[in-house]
mmCIF file of C-alpha atoms in Angstrom:
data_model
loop_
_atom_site.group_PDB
_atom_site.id
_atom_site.type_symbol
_atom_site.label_atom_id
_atom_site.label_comp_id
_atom_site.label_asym_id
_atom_site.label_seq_id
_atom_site.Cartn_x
_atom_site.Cartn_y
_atom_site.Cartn_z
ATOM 1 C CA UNK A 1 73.679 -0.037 54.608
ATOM 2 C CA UNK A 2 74.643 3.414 53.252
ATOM 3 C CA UNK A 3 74.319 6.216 54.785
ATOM 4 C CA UNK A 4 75.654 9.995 54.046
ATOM 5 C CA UNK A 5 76.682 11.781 56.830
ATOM 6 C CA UNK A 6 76.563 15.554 56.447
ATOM 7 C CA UNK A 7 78.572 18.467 58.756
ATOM 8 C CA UNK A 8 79.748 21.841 58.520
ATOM 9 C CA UNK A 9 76.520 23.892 58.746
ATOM 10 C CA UNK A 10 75.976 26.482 61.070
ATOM 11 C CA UNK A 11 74.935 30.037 62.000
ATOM 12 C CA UNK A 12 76.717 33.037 59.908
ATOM 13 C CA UNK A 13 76.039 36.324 59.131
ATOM 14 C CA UNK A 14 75.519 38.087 55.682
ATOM 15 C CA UNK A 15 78.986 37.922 53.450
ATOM 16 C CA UNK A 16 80.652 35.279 55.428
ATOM 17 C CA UNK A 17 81.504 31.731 54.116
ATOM 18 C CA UNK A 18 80.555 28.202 55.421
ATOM 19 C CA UNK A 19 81.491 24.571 54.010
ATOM 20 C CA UNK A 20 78.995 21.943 54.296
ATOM 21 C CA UNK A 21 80.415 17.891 53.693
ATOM 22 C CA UNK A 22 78.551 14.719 53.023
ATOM 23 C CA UNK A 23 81.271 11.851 53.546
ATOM 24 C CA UNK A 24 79.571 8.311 52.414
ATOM 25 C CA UNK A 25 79.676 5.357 54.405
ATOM 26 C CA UNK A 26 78.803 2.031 53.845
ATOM 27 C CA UNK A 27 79.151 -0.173 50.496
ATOM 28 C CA UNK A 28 78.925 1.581 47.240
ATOM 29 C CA UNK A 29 78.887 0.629 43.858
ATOM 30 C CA UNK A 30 78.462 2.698 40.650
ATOM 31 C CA UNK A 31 78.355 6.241 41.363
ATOM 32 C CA UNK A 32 76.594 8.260 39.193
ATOM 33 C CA UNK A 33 76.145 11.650 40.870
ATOM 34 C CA UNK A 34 76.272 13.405 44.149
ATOM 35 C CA UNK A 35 74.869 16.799 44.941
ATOM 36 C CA UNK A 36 73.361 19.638 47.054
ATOM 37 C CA UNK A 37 69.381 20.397 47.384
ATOM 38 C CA UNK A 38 68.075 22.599 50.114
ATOM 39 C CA UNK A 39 65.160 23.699 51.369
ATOM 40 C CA UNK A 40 63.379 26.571 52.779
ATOM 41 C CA UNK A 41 60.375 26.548 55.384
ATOM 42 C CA UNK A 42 57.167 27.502 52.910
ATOM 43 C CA UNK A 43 59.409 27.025 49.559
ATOM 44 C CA UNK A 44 59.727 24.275 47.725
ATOM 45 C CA UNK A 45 63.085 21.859 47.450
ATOM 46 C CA UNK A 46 65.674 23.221 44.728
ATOM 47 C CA UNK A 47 68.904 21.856 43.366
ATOM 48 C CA UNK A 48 71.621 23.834 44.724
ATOM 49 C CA UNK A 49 74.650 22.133 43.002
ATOM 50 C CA UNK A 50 75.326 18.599 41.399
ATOM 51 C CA UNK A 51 78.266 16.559 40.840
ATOM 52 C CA UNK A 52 79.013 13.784 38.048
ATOM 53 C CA UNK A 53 81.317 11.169 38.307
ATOM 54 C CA UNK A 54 83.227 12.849 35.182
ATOM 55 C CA UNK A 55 83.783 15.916 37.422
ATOM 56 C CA UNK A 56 81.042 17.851 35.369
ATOM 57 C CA UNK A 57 79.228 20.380 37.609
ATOM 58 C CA UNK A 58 75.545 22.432 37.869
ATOM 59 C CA UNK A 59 74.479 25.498 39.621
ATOM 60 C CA UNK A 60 71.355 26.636 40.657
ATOM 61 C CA UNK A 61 71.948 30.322 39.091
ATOM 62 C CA UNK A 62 70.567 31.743 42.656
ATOM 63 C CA UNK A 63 74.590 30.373 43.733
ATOM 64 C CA UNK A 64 76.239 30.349 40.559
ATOM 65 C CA UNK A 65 79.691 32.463 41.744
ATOM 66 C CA UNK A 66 79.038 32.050 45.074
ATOM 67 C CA UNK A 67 78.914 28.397 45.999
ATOM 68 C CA UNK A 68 81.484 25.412 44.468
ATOM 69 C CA UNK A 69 80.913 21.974 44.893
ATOM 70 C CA UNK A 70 83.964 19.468 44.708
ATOM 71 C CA UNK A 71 84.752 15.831 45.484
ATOM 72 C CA UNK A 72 87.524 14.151 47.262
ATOM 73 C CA UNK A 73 87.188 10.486 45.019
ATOM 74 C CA UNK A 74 90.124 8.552 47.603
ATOM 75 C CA UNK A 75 86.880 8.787 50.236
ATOM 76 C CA UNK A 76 84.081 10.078 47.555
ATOM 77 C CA UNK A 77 83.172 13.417 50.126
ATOM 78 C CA UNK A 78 81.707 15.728 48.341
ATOM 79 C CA UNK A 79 82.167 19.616 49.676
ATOM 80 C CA UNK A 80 79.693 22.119 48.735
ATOM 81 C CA UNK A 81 81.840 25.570 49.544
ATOM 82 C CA UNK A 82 79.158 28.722 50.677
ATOM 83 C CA UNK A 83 80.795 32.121 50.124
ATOM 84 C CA UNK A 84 79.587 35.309 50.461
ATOM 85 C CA UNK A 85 75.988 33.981 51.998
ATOM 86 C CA UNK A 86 72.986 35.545 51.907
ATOM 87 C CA UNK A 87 69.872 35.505 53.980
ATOM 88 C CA UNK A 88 67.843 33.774 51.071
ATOM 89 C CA UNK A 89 70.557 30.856 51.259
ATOM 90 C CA UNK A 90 69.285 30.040 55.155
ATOM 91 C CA UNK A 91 67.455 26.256 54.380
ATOM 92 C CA UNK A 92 67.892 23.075 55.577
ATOM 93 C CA UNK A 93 70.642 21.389 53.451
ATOM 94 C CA UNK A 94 70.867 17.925 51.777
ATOM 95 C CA UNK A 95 73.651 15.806 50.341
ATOM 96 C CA UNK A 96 72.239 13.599 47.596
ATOM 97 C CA UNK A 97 73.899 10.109 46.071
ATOM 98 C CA UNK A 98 72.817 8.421 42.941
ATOM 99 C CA UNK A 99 74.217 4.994 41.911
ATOM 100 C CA UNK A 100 73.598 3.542 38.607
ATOM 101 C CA UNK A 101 75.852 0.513 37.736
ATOM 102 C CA UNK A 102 75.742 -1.056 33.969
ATOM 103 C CA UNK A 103 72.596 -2.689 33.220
ATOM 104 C CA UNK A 104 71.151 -2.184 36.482
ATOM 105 C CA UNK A 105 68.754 0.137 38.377
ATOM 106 C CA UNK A 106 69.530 3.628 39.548
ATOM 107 C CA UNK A 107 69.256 4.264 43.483
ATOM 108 C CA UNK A 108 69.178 7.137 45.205
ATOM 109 C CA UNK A 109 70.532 8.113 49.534
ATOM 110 C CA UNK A 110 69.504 11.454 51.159
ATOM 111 C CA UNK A 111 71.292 12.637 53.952
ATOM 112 C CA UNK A 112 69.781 13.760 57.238
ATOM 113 C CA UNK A 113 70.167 17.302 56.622
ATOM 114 C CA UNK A 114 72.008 19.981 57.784
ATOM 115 C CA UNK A 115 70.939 23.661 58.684
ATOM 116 C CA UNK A 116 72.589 26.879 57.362
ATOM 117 C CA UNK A 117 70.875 29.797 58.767
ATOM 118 C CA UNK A 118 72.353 33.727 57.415
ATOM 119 C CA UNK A 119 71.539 36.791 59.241
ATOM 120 C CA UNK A 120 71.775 40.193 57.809
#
């Protein structure tokens, strides 16, 4: 069974940083793409940051010089790095996984979630 397993969120205040990581577990085949999505109470779920297998990267332009997302591929963790928060960044946070292996169907894992709340 996989499962991602997310950590690093928290409580900060305006301007200070936070690191968020999904480490997968279980057995994997084929990844595609791994990313960040988080959502607000009221507002609907948004891409936050995205991850190829090729290294190529997407961010939401709310984060774009602010936030980097990276990947350890010996363990396939993928690191979404918060600086300089803001209180519109406070959301639940999700690690996504995609897997798509040649000529077969594309699968996607969620993690559980993690919370990153930013006071001002």
């Amino acid at each position: 069974q996989v499962q991602l397993v997310e950590s690093g969120g928290g409580s900060v205040q305006a301007g200070e940083s936070l690191r968020v990581s999904c480490a997968p577990s279980g057995r994997l085949f084929s990844i595609h793409s791994m990313g960040w999505f988080r959502q607000a109470p009221g507002k609907q779920r948004e891409l936050v940051a995205g991850i190829t297998r090729d290294g190529i990267t997407n961010y939401a332009d709310s984060v774009k010089g602010r936030f980097t997302i990276s990947r350890d591929n010996a363990n396939n963790t993928v690191y979404l790095q918060m600086n300089s928060l803001k209180p519109e960044d406070t959301a639940v946070y999700y690690c996504k996984l995609v897997t798509w292996p040649a000529w077969g169907t594309s699968r996607e894992y969620w993690g559980q979630g993690t919370q990153v709340t930013v006071s001002s």
